């Protein structure tokens, strides 16, 4: 499976963990998890849902006849998807992973969106891994910036500066989250965040 497919599966399982959803609502909520620049088409979503159903991680059910009588939507709009017990176990397994795949650019935001369902130890490992990766990236970018300083025009230099500042902001943000995590939950590594904690809200910006 491609990395994008794995990310989509994690996001779908996470969203269905709270409540059953039909395809249209699920696609809309995925935008809050994956971001506007990674919009999911129905051509990608429905094969993903089919695969999850086949593996027994989600179930599907058809809406009542009153919904069908409206004639406003096709069959797909009437299918509701719900997480199964096996699906919940799979979601927890995926959320417990703390390796590089959980803090790379393509995957970190999705893991972070569901931090409320991860243990404090897992959250810390992912946050620290993400920060270390960005600090490595900063060191390389600064070195390259010094080497290119005399060979680049003002616009290229400005673009590099913007990239450095954006990464530095994320490192500071991560450091604040790590400190908060250690202070609030260091003595209880299995304590989940409160569902209204800003650090666990789906779609939060890292500004």
PDB file of C-alpha atoms in Angstrom, residues 28-162:
ATOM      1  CA  UNK A  28     -15.865  16.661   4.206  1.00  0.00           C
ATOM      2  CA  UNK A  29     -14.333  15.869   7.584  1.00  0.00           C
ATOM      3  CA  UNK A  30     -11.264  14.366   5.989  1.00  0.00           C
ATOM      4  CA  UNK A  31     -10.423  17.832   4.686  1.00  0.00           C
ATOM      5  CA  UNK A  32     -10.024  18.949   8.293  1.00  0.00           C
ATOM      6  CA  UNK A  33      -7.594  16.130   8.996  1.00  0.00           C
ATOM      7  CA  UNK A  34      -5.644  15.929   5.746  1.00  0.00           C
ATOM      8  CA  UNK A  35      -5.782  19.634   4.911  1.00  0.00           C
ATOM      9  CA  UNK A  36      -7.263  21.519   1.989  1.00  0.00           C
ATOM     10  CA  UNK A  37      -4.247  20.808  -0.213  1.00  0.00           C
ATOM     11  CA  UNK A  38      -4.742  17.053   0.114  1.00  0.00           C
ATOM     12  CA  UNK A  39      -8.415  16.916  -0.757  1.00  0.00           C
ATOM     13  CA  UNK A  40      -9.732  13.379  -1.160  1.00  0.00           C
ATOM     14  CA  UNK A  41     -11.799  12.514  -4.205  1.00  0.00           C
ATOM     15  CA  UNK A  42     -14.581   9.948  -4.076  1.00  0.00           C
ATOM     16  CA  UNK A  43     -12.461   7.977  -6.526  1.00  0.00           C
ATOM     17  CA  UNK A  44      -9.905   7.554  -3.727  1.00  0.00           C
ATOM     18  CA  UNK A  45     -12.251   7.407  -0.751  1.00  0.00           C
ATOM     19  CA  UNK A  46     -14.641   4.662  -1.842  1.00  0.00           C
ATOM     20  CA  UNK A  47     -11.920   2.128  -2.757  1.00  0.00           C
ATOM     21  CA  UNK A  48     -10.395   2.836   0.660  1.00  0.00           C
ATOM     22  CA  UNK A  49     -13.743   2.243   2.379  1.00  0.00           C
ATOM     23  CA  UNK A  50     -14.276  -0.944   0.386  1.00  0.00           C
ATOM     24  CA  UNK A  51     -10.899  -2.254   1.486  1.00  0.00           C
ATOM     25  CA  UNK A  52     -11.625  -1.463   5.136  1.00  0.00           C
ATOM     26  CA  UNK A  53     -14.976  -3.258   4.894  1.00  0.00           C
ATOM     27  CA  UNK A  54     -13.327  -6.316   3.334  1.00  0.00           C
ATOM     28  CA  UNK A  55     -10.815  -6.486   6.181  1.00  0.00           C
ATOM     29  CA  UNK A  56     -13.596  -6.226   8.751  1.00  0.00           C
ATOM     30  CA  UNK A  57     -12.394  -2.929  10.212  1.00  0.00           C
ATOM     31  CA  UNK A  58     -15.555  -1.033   9.311  1.00  0.00           C
ATOM     32  CA  UNK A  59     -19.104  -2.076   8.483  1.00  0.00           C
ATOM     33  CA  UNK A  60     -21.590  -0.485   6.114  1.00  0.00           C
ATOM     34  CA  UNK A  61     -25.338  -0.153   6.360  1.00  0.00           C
ATOM     35  CA  UNK A  62     -27.966   1.389   4.114  1.00  0.00           C
ATOM     36  CA  UNK A  63     -30.123   4.253   5.319  1.00  0.00           C
ATOM     37  CA  UNK A  64     -33.853   3.773   5.854  1.00  0.00           C
ATOM     38  CA  UNK A  65     -36.320   3.883   2.985  1.00  0.00           C
ATOM     39  CA  UNK A  66     -37.332   7.494   3.684  1.00  0.00           C
ATOM     40  CA  UNK A  67     -33.875   8.600   2.617  1.00  0.00           C
ATOM     41  CA  UNK A  68     -34.154   6.586  -0.600  1.00  0.00           C
ATOM     42  CA  UNK A  69     -37.544   8.078  -1.452  1.00  0.00           C
ATOM     43  CA  UNK A  70     -36.134  11.595  -1.679  1.00  0.00           C
ATOM     44  CA  UNK A  71     -34.329  10.694  -4.894  1.00  0.00           C
ATOM     45  CA  UNK A  72     -31.745  13.365  -4.159  1.00  0.00           C
ATOM     46  CA  UNK A  73     -28.712  11.133  -4.118  1.00  0.00           C
ATOM     47  CA  UNK A  74     -27.451   7.843  -5.420  1.00  0.00           C
ATOM     48  CA  UNK A  75     -26.762   4.693  -3.533  1.00  0.00           C
ATOM     49  CA  UNK A  76     -23.404   5.850  -2.231  1.00  0.00           C
ATOM     50  CA  UNK A  77     -24.897   8.794  -0.344  1.00  0.00           C
ATOM     51  CA  UNK A  78     -27.141   6.385   1.575  1.00  0.00           C
ATOM     52  CA  UNK A  79     -24.388   4.138   2.895  1.00  0.00           C
ATOM     53  CA  UNK A  80     -23.300   4.750   6.474  1.00  0.00           C
ATOM     54  CA  UNK A  81     -19.937   3.467   7.670  1.00  0.00           C
ATOM     55  CA  UNK A  82     -19.205   2.411  11.240  1.00  0.00           C
ATOM     56  CA  UNK A  83     -16.051   1.251  13.007  1.00  0.00           C
ATOM     57  CA  UNK A  84     -16.042  -2.371  14.175  1.00  0.00           C
ATOM     58  CA  UNK A  85     -14.327  -3.773  17.259  1.00  0.00           C
ATOM     59  CA  UNK A  86     -11.530  -5.035  15.007  1.00  0.00           C
ATOM     60  CA  UNK A  87     -11.287  -1.594  13.444  1.00  0.00           C
ATOM     61  CA  UNK A  88     -10.894   0.032  16.847  1.00  0.00           C
ATOM     62  CA  UNK A  89      -8.066  -2.366  17.652  1.00  0.00           C
ATOM     63  CA  UNK A  90      -6.383  -1.595  14.345  1.00  0.00           C
ATOM     64  CA  UNK A  91      -6.712   2.147  14.928  1.00  0.00           C
ATOM     65  CA  UNK A  92      -5.109   1.836  18.370  1.00  0.00           C
ATOM     66  CA  UNK A  93      -2.306  -0.243  16.864  1.00  0.00           C
ATOM     67  CA  UNK A  94      -1.629   2.416  14.246  1.00  0.00           C
ATOM     68  CA  UNK A  95      -1.789   5.220  16.812  1.00  0.00           C
ATOM     69  CA  UNK A  96       0.732   3.418  19.033  1.00  0.00           C
ATOM     70  CA  UNK A  97       3.397   3.519  16.321  1.00  0.00           C
ATOM     71  CA  UNK A  98       6.145   6.027  17.101  1.00  0.00           C
ATOM     72  CA  UNK A  99       8.690   5.401  14.355  1.00  0.00           C
ATOM     73  CA  UNK A 100       9.747   7.819  11.597  1.00  0.00           C
ATOM     74  CA  UNK A 101       6.571   7.093   9.620  1.00  0.00           C
ATOM     75  CA  UNK A 102       4.574   8.874  12.329  1.00  0.00           C
ATOM     76  CA  UNK A 103       6.474  12.163  12.221  1.00  0.00           C
ATOM     77  CA  UNK A 104       7.276  12.665   8.540  1.00  0.00           C
ATOM     78  CA  UNK A 105       5.703  15.600   6.692  1.00  0.00           C
ATOM     79  CA  UNK A 106       2.958  13.504   5.080  1.00  0.00           C
ATOM     80  CA  UNK A 107       1.894  11.688   8.236  1.00  0.00           C
ATOM     81  CA  UNK A 108       2.539  13.866  11.270  1.00  0.00           C
ATOM     82  CA  UNK A 109      -0.566  16.039  10.947  1.00  0.00           C
ATOM     83  CA  UNK A 110      -2.861  13.010  10.817  1.00  0.00           C
ATOM     84  CA  UNK A 111      -1.287  11.410  13.877  1.00  0.00           C
ATOM     85  CA  UNK A 112      -1.455  14.743  15.692  1.00  0.00           C
ATOM     86  CA  UNK A 113      -5.131  15.170  14.830  1.00  0.00           C
ATOM     87  CA  UNK A 114      -5.901  12.026  16.844  1.00  0.00           C
ATOM     88  CA  UNK A 115      -3.448  12.584  19.699  1.00  0.00           C
ATOM     89  CA  UNK A 116      -6.351  12.550  22.146  1.00  0.00           C
ATOM     90  CA  UNK A 117      -6.574   8.784  21.628  1.00  0.00           C
ATOM     91  CA  UNK A 118      -2.858   8.133  22.157  1.00  0.00           C
ATOM     92  CA  UNK A 119      -0.949   7.716  25.410  1.00  0.00           C
ATOM     93  CA  UNK A 120       1.277  10.509  26.696  1.00  0.00           C
ATOM     94  CA  UNK A 121       4.339   8.358  26.045  1.00  0.00           C
ATOM     95  CA  UNK A 122       3.361   7.919  22.396  1.00  0.00           C
ATOM     96  CA  UNK A 123       2.623  11.617  21.980  1.00  0.00           C
ATOM     97  CA  UNK A 124       5.999  12.559  23.442  1.00  0.00           C
ATOM     98  CA  UNK A 125       7.896  10.139  21.223  1.00  0.00           C
ATOM     99  CA  UNK A 126       6.203  11.459  18.096  1.00  0.00           C
ATOM    100  CA  UNK A 127       6.633  15.113  19.071  1.00  0.00           C
ATOM    101  CA  UNK A 128      10.290  14.599  19.934  1.00  0.00           C
ATOM    102  CA  UNK A 129      10.879  12.663  16.731  1.00  0.00           C
ATOM    103  CA  UNK A 130       9.254  15.399  14.679  1.00  0.00           C
ATOM    104  CA  UNK A 131      11.305  18.092  16.406  1.00  0.00           C
ATOM    105  CA  UNK A 132      14.563  16.190  15.880  1.00  0.00           C
ATOM    106  CA  UNK A 133      13.786  15.729  12.203  1.00  0.00           C
ATOM    107  CA  UNK A 134      13.079  19.447  11.756  1.00  0.00           C
ATOM    108  CA  UNK A 135      16.210  20.445  13.682  1.00  0.00           C
ATOM    109  CA  UNK A 136      18.269  18.271  11.335  1.00  0.00           C
ATOM    110  CA  UNK A 137      16.556  19.943   8.407  1.00  0.00           C
ATOM    111  CA  UNK A 138      17.305  23.381   9.842  1.00  0.00           C
ATOM    112  CA  UNK A 139      21.004  22.619  10.234  1.00  0.00           C
ATOM    113  CA  UNK A 140      21.247  21.513   6.611  1.00  0.00           C
ATOM    114  CA  UNK A 141      19.212  24.477   5.342  1.00  0.00           C
ATOM    115  CA  UNK A 142      21.331  26.995   7.266  1.00  0.00           C
ATOM    116  CA  UNK A 143      24.530  25.508   5.904  1.00  0.00           C
ATOM    117  CA  UNK A 144      23.212  25.607   2.355  1.00  0.00           C
ATOM    118  CA  UNK A 145      21.973  29.148   2.895  1.00  0.00           C
ATOM    119  CA  UNK A 146      25.457  30.316   3.846  1.00  0.00           C
ATOM    120  CA  UNK A 147      26.947  28.589   0.818  1.00  0.00           C
ATOM    121  CA  UNK A 148      24.399  30.086  -1.589  1.00  0.00           C
ATOM    122  CA  UNK A 149      24.238  33.557  -0.095  1.00  0.00           C
ATOM    123  CA  UNK A 150      26.513  35.168  -2.661  1.00  0.00           C
ATOM    124  CA  UNK A 151      25.137  33.210  -5.625  1.00  0.00           C
ATOM    125  CA  UNK A 152      21.383  33.766  -5.292  1.00  0.00           C
ATOM    126  CA  UNK A 153      19.193  36.706  -6.202  1.00  0.00           C
ATOM    127  CA  UNK A 154      17.081  38.538  -3.639  1.00  0.00           C
ATOM    128  CA  UNK A 155      13.883  36.602  -4.372  1.00  0.00           C
ATOM    129  CA  UNK A 156      15.521  33.209  -3.999  1.00  0.00           C
ATOM    130  CA  UNK A 157      17.167  34.375  -0.793  1.00  0.00           C
ATOM    131  CA  UNK A 158      13.807  35.583   0.505  1.00  0.00           C
ATOM    132  CA  UNK A 159      12.222  32.225  -0.295  1.00  0.00           C
ATOM    133  CA  UNK A 160      14.968  30.432   1.640  1.00  0.00           C
ATOM    134  CA  UNK A 161      14.525  32.810   4.562  1.00  0.00           C
ATOM    135  CA  UNK A 162      10.786  32.186   4.612  1.00  0.00           C
TER     136      UNK A 162
END
